[in-house]
Coordinates of C-alpha atoms in Angstrom, one line a residue:
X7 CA -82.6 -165.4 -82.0
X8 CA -85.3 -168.5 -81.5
X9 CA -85.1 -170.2 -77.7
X10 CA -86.0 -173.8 -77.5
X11 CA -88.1 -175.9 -75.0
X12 CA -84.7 -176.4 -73.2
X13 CA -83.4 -173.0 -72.9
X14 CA -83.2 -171.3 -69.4
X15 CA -84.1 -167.7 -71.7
X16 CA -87.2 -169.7 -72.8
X17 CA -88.7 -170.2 -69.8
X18 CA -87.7 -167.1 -68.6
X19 CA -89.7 -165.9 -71.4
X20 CA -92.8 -168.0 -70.6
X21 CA -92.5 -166.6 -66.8
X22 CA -92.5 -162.8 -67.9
X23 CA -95.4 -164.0 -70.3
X24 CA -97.1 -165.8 -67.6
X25 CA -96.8 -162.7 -65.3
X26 CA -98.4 -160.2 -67.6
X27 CA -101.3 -162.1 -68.0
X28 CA -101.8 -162.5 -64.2
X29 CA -101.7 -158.6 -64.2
X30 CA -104.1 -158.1 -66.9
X31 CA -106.7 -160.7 -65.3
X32 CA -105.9 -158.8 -61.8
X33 CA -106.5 -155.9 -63.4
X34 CA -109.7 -156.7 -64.8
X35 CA -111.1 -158.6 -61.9
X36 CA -110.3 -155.6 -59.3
X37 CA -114.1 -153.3 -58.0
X38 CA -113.7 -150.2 -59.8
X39 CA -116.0 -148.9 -58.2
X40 CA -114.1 -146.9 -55.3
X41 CA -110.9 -144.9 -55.5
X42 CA -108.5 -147.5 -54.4
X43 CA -109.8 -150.2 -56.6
X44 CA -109.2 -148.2 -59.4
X45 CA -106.2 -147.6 -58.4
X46 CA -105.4 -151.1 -57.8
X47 CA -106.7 -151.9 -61.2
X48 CA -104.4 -149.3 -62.7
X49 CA -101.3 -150.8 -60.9
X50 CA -102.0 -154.2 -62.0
X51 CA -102.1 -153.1 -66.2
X52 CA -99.0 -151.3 -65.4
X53 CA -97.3 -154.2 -64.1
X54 CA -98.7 -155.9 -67.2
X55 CA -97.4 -153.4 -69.8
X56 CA -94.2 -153.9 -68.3
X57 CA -93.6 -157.3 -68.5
X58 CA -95.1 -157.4 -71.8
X59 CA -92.3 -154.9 -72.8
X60 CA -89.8 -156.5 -71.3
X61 CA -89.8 -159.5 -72.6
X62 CA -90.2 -158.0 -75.7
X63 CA -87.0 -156.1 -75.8
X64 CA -84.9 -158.4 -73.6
X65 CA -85.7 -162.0 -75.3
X66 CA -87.0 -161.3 -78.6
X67 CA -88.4 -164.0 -80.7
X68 CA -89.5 -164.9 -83.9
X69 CA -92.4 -163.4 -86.0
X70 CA -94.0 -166.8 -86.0
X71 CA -93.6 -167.3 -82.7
X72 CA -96.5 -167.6 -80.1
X73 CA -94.5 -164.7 -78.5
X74 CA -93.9 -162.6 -81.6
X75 CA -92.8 -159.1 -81.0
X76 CA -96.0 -157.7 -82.8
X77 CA -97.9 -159.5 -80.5
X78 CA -96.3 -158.9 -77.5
X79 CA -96.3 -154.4 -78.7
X80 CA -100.5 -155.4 -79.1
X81 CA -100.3 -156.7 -75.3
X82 CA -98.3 -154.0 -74.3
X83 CA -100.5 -151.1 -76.2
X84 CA -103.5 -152.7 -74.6
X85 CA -102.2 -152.8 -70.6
X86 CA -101.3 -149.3 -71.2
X87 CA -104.6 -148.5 -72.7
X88 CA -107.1 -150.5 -70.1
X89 CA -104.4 -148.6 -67.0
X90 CA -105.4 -144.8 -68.8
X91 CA -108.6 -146.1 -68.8
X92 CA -108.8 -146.2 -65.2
X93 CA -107.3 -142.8 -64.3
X94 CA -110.5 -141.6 -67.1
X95 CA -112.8 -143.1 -64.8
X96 CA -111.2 -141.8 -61.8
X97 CA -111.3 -138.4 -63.5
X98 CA -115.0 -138.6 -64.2
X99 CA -115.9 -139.7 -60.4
X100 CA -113.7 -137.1 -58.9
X101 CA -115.9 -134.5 -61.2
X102 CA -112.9 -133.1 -62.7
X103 CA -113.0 -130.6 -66.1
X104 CA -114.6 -131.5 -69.1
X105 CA -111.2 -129.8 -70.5
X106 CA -108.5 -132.6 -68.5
X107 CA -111.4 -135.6 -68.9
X108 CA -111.2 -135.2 -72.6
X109 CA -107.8 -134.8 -72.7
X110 CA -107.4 -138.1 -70.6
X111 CA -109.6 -140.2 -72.5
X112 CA -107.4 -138.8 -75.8
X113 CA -104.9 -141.1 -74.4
X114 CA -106.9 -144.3 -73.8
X115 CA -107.2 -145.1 -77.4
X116 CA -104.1 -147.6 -78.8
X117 CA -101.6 -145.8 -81.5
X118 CA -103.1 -146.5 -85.1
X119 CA -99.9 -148.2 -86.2
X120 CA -100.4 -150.9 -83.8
X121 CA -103.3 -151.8 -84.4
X122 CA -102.8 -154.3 -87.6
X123 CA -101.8 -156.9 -85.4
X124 CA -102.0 -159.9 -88.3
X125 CA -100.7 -158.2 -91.1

């Protein structure tokens, strides 16, 4: 199903868009350098991941499109990647197991499958 310019799902669309990337900049702009900013930080690509899922299942576009589904599953792996990020670092500062560390940073890395973004 394609939206046009003059489609209330459009713009809806544009807004979840618009709101994921306002997470992810949060996100990155947040001091990770104490607890709660971390914290904060890891909220924010949260938030991201969701809205970049969202809008991917609930107003799905074409592959062209500048909101393509492959595109938006790349945004989403990313969010969720750059949020398990922060709970590594957190894990490292609060001197926690080598054991769970590695275990944690297992998870930052984005599934293999979705990593082809242009094919």
């Amino acid at each position: 199903m394609v939206y046009n310019v003059t489609d209330i799902k459009y713009e809806m669309a544009c807004i979840l868009y618009n709101i994921g990337a306002l997470h992810t900049e949060l996100g990155a702009m947040d001091a990770r350098n104490t607890p709660d900013g971390m914290k904060i930080s890891c909220t924010h690509f949260q938030c991201a991941a969701w809205a970049f899922q969202y809008l991917r299942d609930t107003y799905p576009q074409p592959r062209e499109s500048d909101l393509s589904p492959t595109l938006l599953t790349f945004l989403y792996n990313v969010s969720l990647a750059q949020a398990q990020e922060c709970i590594l670092e957190k894990s490292m500062t609060d001197n926690r197991k080598p054991t769970i560390i590695e275990k944690v940073a297992m998870k930052c890395k984005i599934p293999k499958s979705n990593n082809n973004l242009w094919a």
